[in-house]
mmCIF file of N, CA and C in Angstrom:
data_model
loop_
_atom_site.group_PDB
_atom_site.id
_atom_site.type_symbol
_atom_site.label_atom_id
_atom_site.label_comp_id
_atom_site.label_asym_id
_atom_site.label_seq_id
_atom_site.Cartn_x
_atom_site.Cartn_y
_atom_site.Cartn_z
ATOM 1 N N UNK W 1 111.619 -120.777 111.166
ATOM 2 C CA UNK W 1 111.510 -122.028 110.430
ATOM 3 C C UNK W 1 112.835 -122.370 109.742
ATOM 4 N N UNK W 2 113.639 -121.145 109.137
ATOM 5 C CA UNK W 2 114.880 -121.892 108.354
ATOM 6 C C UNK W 2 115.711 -122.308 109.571
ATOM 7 N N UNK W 3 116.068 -121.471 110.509
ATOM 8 C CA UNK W 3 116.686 -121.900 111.912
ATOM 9 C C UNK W 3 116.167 -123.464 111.993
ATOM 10 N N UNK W 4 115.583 -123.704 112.143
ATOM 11 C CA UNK W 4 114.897 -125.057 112.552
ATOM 12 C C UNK W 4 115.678 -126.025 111.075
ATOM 13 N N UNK W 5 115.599 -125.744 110.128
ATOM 14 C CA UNK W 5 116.192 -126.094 109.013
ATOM 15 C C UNK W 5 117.672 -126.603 109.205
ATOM 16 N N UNK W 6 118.574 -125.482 109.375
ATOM 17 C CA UNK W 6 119.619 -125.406 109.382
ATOM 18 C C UNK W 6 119.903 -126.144 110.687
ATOM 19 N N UNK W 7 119.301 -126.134 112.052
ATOM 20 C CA UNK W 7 119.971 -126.938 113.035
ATOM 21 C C UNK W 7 119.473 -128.186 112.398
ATOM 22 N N UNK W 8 118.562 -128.746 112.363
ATOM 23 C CA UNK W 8 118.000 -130.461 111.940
ATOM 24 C C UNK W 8 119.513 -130.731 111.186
ATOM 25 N N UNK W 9 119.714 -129.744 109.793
ATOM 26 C CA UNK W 9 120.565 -130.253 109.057
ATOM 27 C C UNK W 9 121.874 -130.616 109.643
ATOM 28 N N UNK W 10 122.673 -129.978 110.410
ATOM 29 C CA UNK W 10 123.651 -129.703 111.181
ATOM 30 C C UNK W 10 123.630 -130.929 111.714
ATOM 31 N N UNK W 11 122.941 -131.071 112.736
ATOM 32 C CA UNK W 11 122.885 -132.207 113.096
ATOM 33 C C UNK W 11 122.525 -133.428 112.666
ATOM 34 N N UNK W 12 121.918 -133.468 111.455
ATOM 35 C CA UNK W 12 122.113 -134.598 110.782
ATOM 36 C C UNK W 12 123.464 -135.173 110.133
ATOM 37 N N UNK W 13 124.148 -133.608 109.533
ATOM 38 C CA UNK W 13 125.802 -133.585 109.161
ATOM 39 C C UNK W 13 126.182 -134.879 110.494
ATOM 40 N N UNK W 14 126.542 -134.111 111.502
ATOM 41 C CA UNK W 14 127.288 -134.132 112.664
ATOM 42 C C UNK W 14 127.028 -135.687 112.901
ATOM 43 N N UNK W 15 125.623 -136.117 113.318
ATOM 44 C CA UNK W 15 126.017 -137.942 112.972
ATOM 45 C C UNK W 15 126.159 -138.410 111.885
ATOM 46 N N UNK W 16 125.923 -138.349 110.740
ATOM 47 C CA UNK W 16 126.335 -138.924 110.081
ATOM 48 C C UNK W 16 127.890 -139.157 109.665
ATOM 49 N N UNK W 17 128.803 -138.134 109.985
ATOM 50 C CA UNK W 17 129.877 -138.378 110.012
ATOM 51 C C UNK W 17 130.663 -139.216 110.990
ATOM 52 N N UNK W 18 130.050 -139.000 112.331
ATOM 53 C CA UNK W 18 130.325 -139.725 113.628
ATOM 54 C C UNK W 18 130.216 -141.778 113.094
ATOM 55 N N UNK W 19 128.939 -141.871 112.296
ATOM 56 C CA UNK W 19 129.000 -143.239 111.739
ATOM 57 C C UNK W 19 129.498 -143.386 110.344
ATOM 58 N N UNK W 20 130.122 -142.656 110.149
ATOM 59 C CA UNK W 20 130.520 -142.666 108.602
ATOM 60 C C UNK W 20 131.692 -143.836 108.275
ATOM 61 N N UNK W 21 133.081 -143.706 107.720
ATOM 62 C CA UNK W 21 133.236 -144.361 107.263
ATOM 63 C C UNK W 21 134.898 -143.917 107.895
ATOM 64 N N UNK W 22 135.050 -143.590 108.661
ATOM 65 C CA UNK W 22 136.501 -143.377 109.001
ATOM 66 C C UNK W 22 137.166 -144.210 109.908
ATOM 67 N N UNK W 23 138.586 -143.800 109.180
ATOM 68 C CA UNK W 23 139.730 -144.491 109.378
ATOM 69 C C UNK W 23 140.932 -144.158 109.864
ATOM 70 N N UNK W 24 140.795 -142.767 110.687
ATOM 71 C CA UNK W 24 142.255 -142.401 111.206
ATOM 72 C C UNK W 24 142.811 -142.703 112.398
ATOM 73 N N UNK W 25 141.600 -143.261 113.301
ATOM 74 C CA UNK W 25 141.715 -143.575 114.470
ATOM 75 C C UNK W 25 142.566 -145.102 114.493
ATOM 76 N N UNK W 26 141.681 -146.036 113.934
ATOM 77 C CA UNK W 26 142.032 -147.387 113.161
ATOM 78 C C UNK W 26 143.670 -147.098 112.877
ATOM 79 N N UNK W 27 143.952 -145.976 111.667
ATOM 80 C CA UNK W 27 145.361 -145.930 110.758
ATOM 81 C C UNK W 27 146.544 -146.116 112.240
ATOM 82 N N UNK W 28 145.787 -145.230 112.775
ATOM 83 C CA UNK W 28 146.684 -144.341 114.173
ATOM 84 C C UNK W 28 147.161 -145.631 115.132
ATOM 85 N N UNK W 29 146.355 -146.501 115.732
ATOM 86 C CA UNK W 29 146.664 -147.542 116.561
ATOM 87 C C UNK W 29 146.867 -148.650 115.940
ATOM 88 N N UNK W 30 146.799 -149.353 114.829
ATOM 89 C CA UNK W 30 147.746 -150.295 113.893
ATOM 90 C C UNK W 30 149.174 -149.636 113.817
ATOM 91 N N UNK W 31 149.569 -148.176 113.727
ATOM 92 C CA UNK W 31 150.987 -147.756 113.662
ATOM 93 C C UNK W 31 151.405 -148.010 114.718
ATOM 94 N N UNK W 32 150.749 -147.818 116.026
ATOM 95 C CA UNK W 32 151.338 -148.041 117.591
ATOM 96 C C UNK W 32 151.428 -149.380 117.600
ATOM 97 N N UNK W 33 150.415 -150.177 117.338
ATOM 98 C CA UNK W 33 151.158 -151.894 117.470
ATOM 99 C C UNK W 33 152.223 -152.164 116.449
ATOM 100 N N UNK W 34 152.229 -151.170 115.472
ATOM 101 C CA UNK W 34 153.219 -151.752 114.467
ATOM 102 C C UNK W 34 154.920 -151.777 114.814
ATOM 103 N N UNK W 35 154.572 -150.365 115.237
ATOM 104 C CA UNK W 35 155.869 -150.302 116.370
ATOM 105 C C UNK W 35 156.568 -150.301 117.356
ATOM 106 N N UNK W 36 155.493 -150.930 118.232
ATOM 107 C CA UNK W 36 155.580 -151.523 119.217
ATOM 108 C C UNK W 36 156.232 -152.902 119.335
ATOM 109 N N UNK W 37 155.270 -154.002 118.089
ATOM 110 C CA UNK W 37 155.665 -155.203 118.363
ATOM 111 C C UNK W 37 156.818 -155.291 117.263
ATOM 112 N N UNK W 38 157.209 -154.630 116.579
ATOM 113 C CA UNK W 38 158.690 -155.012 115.576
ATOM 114 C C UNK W 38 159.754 -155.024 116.750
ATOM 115 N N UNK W 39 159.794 -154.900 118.029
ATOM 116 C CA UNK W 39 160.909 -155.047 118.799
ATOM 117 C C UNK W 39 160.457 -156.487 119.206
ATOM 118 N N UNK W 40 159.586 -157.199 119.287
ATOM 119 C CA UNK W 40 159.141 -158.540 119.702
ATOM 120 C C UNK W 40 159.680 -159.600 118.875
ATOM 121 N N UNK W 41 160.761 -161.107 118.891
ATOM 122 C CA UNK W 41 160.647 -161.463 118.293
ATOM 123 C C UNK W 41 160.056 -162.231 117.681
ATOM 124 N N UNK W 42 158.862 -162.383 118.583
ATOM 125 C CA UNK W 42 157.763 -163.567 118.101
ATOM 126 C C UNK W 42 156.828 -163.076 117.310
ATOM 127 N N UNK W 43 156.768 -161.556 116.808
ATOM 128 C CA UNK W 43 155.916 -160.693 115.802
ATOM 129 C C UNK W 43 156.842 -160.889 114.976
ATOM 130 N N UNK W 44 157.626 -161.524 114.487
ATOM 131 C CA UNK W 44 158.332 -161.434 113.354
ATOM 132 C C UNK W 44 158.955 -163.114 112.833
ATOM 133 N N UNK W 45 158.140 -164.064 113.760
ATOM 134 C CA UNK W 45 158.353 -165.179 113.559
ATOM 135 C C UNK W 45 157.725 -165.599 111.826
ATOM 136 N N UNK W 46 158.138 -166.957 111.423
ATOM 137 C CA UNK W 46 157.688 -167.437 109.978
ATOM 138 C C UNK W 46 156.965 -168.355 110.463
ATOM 139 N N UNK W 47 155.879 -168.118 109.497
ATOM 140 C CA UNK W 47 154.640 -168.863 109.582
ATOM 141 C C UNK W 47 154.475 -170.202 108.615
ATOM 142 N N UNK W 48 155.676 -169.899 107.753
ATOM 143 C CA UNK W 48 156.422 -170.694 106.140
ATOM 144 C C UNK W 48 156.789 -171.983 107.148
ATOM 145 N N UNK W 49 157.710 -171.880 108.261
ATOM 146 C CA UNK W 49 158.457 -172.877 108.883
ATOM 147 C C UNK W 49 157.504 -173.352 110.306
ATOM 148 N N UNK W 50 158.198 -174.657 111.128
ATOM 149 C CA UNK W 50 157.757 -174.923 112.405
ATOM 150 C C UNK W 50 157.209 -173.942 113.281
ATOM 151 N N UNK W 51 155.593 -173.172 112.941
ATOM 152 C CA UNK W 51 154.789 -172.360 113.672
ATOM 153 C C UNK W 51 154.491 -172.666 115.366
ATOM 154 N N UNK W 52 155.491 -173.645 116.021
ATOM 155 C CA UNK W 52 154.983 -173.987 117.406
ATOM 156 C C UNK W 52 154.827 -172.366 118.201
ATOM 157 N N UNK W 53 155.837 -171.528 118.082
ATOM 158 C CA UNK W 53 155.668 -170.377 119.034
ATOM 159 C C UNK W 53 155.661 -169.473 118.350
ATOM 160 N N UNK W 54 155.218 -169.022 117.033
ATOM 161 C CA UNK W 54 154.360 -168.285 116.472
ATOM 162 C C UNK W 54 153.320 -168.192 115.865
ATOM 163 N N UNK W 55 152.579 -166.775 116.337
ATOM 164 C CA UNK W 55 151.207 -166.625 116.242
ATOM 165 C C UNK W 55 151.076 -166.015 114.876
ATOM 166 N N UNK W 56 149.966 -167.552 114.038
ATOM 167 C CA UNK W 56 149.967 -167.401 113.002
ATOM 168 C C UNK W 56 148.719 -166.882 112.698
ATOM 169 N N UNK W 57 148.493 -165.465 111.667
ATOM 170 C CA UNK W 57 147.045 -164.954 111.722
ATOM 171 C C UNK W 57 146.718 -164.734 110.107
ATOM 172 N N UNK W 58 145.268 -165.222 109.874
ATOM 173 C CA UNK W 58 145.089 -165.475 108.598
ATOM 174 C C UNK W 58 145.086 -164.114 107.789
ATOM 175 N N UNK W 59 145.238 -164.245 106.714
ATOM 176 C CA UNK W 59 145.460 -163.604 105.545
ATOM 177 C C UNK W 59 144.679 -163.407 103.948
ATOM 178 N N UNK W 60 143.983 -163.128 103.702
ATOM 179 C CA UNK W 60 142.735 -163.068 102.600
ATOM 180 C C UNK W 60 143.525 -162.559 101.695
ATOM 181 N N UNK W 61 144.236 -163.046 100.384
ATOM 182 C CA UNK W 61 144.225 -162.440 99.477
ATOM 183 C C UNK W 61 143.490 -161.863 98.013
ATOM 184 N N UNK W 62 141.989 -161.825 98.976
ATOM 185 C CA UNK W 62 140.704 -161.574 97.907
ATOM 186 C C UNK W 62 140.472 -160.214 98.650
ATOM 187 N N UNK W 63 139.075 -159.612 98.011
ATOM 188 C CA UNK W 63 138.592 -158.663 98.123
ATOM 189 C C UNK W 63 138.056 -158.263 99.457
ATOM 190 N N UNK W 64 137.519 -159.644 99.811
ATOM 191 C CA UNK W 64 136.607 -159.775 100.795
ATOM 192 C C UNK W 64 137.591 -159.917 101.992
ATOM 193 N N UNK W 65 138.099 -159.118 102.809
ATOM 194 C CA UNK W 65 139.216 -159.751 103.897
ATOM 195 C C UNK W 65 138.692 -159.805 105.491
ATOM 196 N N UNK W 66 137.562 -158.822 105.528
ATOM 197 C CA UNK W 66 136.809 -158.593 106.643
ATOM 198 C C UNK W 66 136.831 -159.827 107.643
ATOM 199 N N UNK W 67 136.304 -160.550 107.482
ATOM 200 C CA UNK W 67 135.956 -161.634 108.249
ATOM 201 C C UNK W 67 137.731 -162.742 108.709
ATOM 202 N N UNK W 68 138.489 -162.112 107.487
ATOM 203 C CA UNK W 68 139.767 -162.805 108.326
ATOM 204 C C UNK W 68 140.348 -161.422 109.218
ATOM 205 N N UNK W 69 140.134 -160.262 108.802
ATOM 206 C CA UNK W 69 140.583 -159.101 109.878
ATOM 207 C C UNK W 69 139.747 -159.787 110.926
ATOM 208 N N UNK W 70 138.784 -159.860 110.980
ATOM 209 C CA UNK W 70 138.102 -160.290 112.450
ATOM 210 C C UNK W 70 138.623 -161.442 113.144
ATOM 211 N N UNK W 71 138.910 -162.302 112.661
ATOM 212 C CA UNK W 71 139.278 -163.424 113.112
ATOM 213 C C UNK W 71 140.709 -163.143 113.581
ATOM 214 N N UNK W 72 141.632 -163.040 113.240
ATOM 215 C CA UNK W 72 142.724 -162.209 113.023
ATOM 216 C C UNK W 72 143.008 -161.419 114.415
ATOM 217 N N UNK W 73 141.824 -160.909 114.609
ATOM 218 C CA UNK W 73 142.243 -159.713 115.682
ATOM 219 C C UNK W 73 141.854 -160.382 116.707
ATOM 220 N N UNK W 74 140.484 -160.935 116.814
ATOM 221 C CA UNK W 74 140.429 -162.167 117.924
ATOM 222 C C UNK W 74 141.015 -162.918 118.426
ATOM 223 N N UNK W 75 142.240 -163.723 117.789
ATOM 224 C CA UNK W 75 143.074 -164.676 118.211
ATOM 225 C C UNK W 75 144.062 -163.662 118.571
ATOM 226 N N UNK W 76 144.244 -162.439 118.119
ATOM 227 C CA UNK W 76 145.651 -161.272 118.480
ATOM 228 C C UNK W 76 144.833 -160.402 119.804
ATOM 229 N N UNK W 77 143.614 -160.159 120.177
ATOM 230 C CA UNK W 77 143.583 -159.685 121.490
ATOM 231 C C UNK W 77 143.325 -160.832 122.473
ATOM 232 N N UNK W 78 143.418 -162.644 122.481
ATOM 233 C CA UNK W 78 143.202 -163.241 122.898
ATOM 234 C C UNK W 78 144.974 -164.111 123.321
ATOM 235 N N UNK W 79 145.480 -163.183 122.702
ATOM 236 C CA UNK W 79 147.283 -163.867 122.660
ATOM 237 C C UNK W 79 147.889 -163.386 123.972
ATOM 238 N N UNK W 80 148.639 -164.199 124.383
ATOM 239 C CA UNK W 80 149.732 -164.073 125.730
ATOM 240 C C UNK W 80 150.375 -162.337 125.352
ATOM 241 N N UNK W 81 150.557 -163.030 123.816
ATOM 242 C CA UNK W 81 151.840 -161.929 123.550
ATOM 243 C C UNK W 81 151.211 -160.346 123.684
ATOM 244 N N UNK W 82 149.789 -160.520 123.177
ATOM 245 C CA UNK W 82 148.827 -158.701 123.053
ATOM 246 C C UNK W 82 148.876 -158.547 124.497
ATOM 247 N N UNK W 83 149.077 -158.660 125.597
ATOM 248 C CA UNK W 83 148.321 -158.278 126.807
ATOM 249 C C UNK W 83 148.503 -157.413 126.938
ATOM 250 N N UNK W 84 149.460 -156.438 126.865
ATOM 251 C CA UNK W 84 150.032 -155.036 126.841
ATOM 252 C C UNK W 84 149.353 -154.343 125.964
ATOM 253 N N UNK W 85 148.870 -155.131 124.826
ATOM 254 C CA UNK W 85 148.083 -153.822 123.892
ATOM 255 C C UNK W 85 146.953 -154.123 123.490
ATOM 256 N N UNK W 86 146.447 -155.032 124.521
ATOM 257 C CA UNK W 86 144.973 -155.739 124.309
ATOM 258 C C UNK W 86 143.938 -154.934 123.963
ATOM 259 N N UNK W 87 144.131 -153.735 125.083
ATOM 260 C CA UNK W 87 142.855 -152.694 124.694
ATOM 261 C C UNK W 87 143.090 -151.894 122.863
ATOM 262 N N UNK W 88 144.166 -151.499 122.841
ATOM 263 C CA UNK W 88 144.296 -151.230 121.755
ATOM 264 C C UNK W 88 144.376 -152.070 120.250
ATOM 265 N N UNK W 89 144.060 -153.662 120.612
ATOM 266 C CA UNK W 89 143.781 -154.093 119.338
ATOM 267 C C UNK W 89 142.103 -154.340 119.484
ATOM 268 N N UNK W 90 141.683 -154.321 120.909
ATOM 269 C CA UNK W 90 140.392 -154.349 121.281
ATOM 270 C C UNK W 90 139.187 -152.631 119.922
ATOM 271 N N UNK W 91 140.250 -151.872 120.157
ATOM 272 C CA UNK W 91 139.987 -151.156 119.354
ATOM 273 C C UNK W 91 140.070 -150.746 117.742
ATOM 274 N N UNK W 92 140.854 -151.173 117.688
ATOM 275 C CA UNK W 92 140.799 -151.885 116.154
ATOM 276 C C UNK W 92 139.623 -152.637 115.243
ATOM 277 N N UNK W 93 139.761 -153.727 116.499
ATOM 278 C CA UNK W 93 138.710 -154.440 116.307
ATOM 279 C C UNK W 93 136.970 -154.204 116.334
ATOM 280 N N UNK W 94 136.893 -152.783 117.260
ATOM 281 C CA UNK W 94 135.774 -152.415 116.999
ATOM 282 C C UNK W 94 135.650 -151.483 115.957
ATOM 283 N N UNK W 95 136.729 -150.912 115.454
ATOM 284 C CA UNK W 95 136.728 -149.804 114.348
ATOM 285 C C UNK W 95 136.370 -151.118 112.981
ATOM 286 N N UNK W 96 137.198 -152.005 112.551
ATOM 287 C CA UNK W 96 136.747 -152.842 111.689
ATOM 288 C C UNK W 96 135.406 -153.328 111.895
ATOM 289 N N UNK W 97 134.743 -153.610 112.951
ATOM 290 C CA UNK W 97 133.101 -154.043 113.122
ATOM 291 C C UNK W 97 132.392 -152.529 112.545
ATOM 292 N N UNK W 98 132.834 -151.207 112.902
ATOM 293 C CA UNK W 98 131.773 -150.486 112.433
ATOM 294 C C UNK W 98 131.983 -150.344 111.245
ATOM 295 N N UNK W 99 133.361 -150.364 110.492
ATOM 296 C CA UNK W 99 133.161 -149.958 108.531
ATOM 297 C C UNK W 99 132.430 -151.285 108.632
ATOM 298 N N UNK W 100 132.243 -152.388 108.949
ATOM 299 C CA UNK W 100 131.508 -153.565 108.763
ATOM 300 C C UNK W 100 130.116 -153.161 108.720
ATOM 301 N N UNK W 101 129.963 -152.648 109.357
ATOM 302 C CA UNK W 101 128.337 -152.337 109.766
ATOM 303 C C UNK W 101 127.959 -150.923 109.368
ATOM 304 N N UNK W 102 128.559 -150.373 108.687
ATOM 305 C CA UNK W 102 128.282 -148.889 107.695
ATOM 306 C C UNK W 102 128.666 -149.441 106.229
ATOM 307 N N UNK W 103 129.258 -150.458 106.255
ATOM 308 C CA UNK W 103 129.251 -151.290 104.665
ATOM 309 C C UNK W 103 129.931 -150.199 103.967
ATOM 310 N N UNK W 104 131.410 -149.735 104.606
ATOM 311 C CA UNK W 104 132.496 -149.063 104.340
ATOM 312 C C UNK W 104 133.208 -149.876 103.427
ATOM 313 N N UNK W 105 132.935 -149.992 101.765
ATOM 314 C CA UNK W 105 134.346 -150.046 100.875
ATOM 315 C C UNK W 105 134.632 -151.968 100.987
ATOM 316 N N UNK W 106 136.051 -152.178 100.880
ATOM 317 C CA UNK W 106 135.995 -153.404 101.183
ATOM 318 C C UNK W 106 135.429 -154.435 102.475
ATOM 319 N N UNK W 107 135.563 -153.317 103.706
ATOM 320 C CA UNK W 107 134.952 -154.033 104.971
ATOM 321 C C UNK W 107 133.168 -154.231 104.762
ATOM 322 N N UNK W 108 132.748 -153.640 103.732
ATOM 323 C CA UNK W 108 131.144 -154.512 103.400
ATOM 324 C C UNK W 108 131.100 -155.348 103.093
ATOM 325 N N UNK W 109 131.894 -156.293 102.573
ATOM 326 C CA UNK W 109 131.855 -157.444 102.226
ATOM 327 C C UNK W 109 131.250 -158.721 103.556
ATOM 328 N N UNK W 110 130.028 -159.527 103.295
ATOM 329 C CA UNK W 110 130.099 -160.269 103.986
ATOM 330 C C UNK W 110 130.478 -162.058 103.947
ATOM 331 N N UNK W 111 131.286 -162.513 103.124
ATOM 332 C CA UNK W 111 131.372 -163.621 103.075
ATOM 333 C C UNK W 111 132.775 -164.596 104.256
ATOM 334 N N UNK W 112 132.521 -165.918 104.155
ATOM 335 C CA UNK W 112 133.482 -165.683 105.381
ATOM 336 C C UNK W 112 135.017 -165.848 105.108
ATOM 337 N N UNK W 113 135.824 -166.340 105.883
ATOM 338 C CA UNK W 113 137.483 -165.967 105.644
ATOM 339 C C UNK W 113 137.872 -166.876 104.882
ATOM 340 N N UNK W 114 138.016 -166.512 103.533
ATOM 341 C CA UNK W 114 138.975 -167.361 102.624
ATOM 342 C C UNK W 114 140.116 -167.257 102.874
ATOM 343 N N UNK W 115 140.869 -167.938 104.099
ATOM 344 C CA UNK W 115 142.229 -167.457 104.299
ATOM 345 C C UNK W 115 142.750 -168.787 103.031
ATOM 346 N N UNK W 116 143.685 -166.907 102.485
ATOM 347 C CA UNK W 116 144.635 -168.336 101.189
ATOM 348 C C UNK W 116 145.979 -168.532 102.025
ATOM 349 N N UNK W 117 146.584 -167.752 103.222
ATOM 350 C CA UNK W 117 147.611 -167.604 103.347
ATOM 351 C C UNK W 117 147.815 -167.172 105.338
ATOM 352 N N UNK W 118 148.614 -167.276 105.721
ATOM 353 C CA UNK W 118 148.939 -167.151 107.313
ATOM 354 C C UNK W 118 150.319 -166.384 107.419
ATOM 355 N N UNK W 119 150.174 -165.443 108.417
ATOM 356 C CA UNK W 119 151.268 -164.367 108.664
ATOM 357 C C UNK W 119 151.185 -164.293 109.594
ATOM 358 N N UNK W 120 152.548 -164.031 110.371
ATOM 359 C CA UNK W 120 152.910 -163.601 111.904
ATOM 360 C C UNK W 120 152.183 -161.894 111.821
ATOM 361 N N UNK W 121 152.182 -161.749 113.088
ATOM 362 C CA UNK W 121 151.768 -160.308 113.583
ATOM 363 C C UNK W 121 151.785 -159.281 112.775
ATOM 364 N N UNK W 122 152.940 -158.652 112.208
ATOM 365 C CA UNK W 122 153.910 -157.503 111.790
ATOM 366 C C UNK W 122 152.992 -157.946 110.272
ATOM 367 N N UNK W 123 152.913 -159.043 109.848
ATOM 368 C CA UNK W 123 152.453 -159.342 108.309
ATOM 369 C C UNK W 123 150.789 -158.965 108.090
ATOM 370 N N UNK W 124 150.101 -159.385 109.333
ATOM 371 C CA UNK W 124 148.852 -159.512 109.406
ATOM 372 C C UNK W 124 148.572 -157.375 109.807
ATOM 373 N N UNK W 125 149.561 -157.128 110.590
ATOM 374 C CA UNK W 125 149.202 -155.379 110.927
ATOM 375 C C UNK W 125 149.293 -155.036 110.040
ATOM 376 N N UNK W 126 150.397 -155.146 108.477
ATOM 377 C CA UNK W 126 150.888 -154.550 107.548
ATOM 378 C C UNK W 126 149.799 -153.902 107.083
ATOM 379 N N UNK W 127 148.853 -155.361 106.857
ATOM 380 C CA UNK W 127 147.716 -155.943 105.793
ATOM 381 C C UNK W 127 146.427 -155.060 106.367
ATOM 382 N N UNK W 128 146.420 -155.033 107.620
ATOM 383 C CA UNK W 128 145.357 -154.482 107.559
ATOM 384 C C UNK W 128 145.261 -153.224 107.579
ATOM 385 N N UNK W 129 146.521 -152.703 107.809
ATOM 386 C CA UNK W 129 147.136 -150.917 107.880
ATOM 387 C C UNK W 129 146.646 -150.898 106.268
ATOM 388 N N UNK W 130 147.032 -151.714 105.490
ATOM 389 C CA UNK W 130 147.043 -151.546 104.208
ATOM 390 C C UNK W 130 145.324 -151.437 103.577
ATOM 391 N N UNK W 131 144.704 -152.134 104.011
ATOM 392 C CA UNK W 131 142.957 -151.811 103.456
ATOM 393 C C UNK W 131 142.627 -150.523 104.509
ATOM 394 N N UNK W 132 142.866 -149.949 105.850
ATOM 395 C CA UNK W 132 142.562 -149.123 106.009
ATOM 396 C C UNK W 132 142.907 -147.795 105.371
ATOM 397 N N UNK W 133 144.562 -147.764 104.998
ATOM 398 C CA UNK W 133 145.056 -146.714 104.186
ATOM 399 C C UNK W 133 143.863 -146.288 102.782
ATOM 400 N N UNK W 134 143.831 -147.201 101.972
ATOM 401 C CA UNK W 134 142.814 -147.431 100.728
ATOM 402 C C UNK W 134 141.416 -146.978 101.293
ATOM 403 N N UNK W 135 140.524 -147.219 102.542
ATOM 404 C CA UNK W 135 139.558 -147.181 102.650
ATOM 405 C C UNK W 135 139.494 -145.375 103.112
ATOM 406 N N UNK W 136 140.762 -145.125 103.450
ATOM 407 C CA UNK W 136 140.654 -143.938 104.183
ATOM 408 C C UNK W 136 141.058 -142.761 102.800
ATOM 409 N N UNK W 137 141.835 -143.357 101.951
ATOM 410 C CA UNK W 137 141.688 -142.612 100.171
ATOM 411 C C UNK W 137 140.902 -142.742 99.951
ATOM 412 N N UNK W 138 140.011 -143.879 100.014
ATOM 413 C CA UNK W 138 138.555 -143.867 99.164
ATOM 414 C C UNK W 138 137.339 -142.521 99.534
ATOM 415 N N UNK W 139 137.366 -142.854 100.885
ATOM 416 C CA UNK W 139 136.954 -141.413 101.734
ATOM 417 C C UNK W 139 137.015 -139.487 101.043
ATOM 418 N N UNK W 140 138.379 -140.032 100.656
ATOM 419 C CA UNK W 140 138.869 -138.876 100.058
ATOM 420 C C UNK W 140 138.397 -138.230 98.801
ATOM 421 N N UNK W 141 138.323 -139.019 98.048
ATOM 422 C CA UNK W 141 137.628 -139.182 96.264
ATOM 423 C C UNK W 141 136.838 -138.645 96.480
#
C-alpha cells in the first residue's frame, strides 16, 4: 500500500512539473532569435520613423502583456523576414500559450493588448526575454 503511495505521488510530482510553469526552454530560443536576427537589418529598424519596411510589433507597457506577446509573435512567425526561424518562434509561441493556460505569473493575465507602444524585432525579443527571465525567478522564490 505505501508503494502504491509513493508511485501515485511520483507521478503526480512528474506531471505536474511537465505543466508547471517553466521557462528555460522559452529563455533558450528567444536568445537564438536574439542572435540570430541582430545581424538583420530590418530587426533593428525604428518604429519612431517611416515604418514602410519595418516590422513593427506591439509592446504593453502594463502588467498584462500576454495578449500583445501573442499578437506579437503571430505577425513575427507570419513575417517574410521569420521564415528561417519560423518553427522556433512557432515555439515560443506555444511556450507563452501554456504559462497562459497554467496562469503562470504575469502570462495569467487575461485582458486584451493595450499596446502603449511598437518595437522592431530585437525590441519586442528583448521584452519578452525580459517577462520570461522574471517569470523564471519567480519560479525560483
Amino acid at each position: 500500500m505505501l508503494l502504491a503511495v509513493v508511485l501515485a505521488s511520483a507521478l503526480f510530482l512528474c506531471s505536474s512539473a511537465s505543466q508547471g510553469c517553466l521557462t528555460y526552454t522559452g529563455i533558450k530560443n528567444i536568445v537564438y532569435l536574439i542572435d540570430n536576427l541582430q545581424k538583420d537589418t530590418s530587426s533593428n529598424c525604428s518604429c519612431s520613423t517611416d515604418a514602410a519596411d519595418c516590422l513593427c510589433l506591439p509592446i504593453s507597457s502594463g502588467n498584462c502583456s500576454t495578449a500583445c506577446f501573442q499578437e506579437g509573435l503571430s505577425q513575427l512567425s507570419n513575417s517574410t523576414v521569420s521564415t528561417r526561424f519560423r518553427l522556433t518562434v512557432n515555439q515560443v509561441k506555444r511556450i507563452v500559450i501554456t504559462l497562459k493556460s497554467n496562469k503562470c505569473g504575469s502570462f495569467a493575465c487575461e485582458q486584451p493588448c493595450n499596446q502603449t507602444t511598437t518595437g522592431n524585432m530585437l525590441t519586442f525579443l528583448k521584452t519578452l526575454l525580459e517577462s520570461f527571465q522574471n517569470e523564471n525567478m519567480r519560479g525560483k522564490v
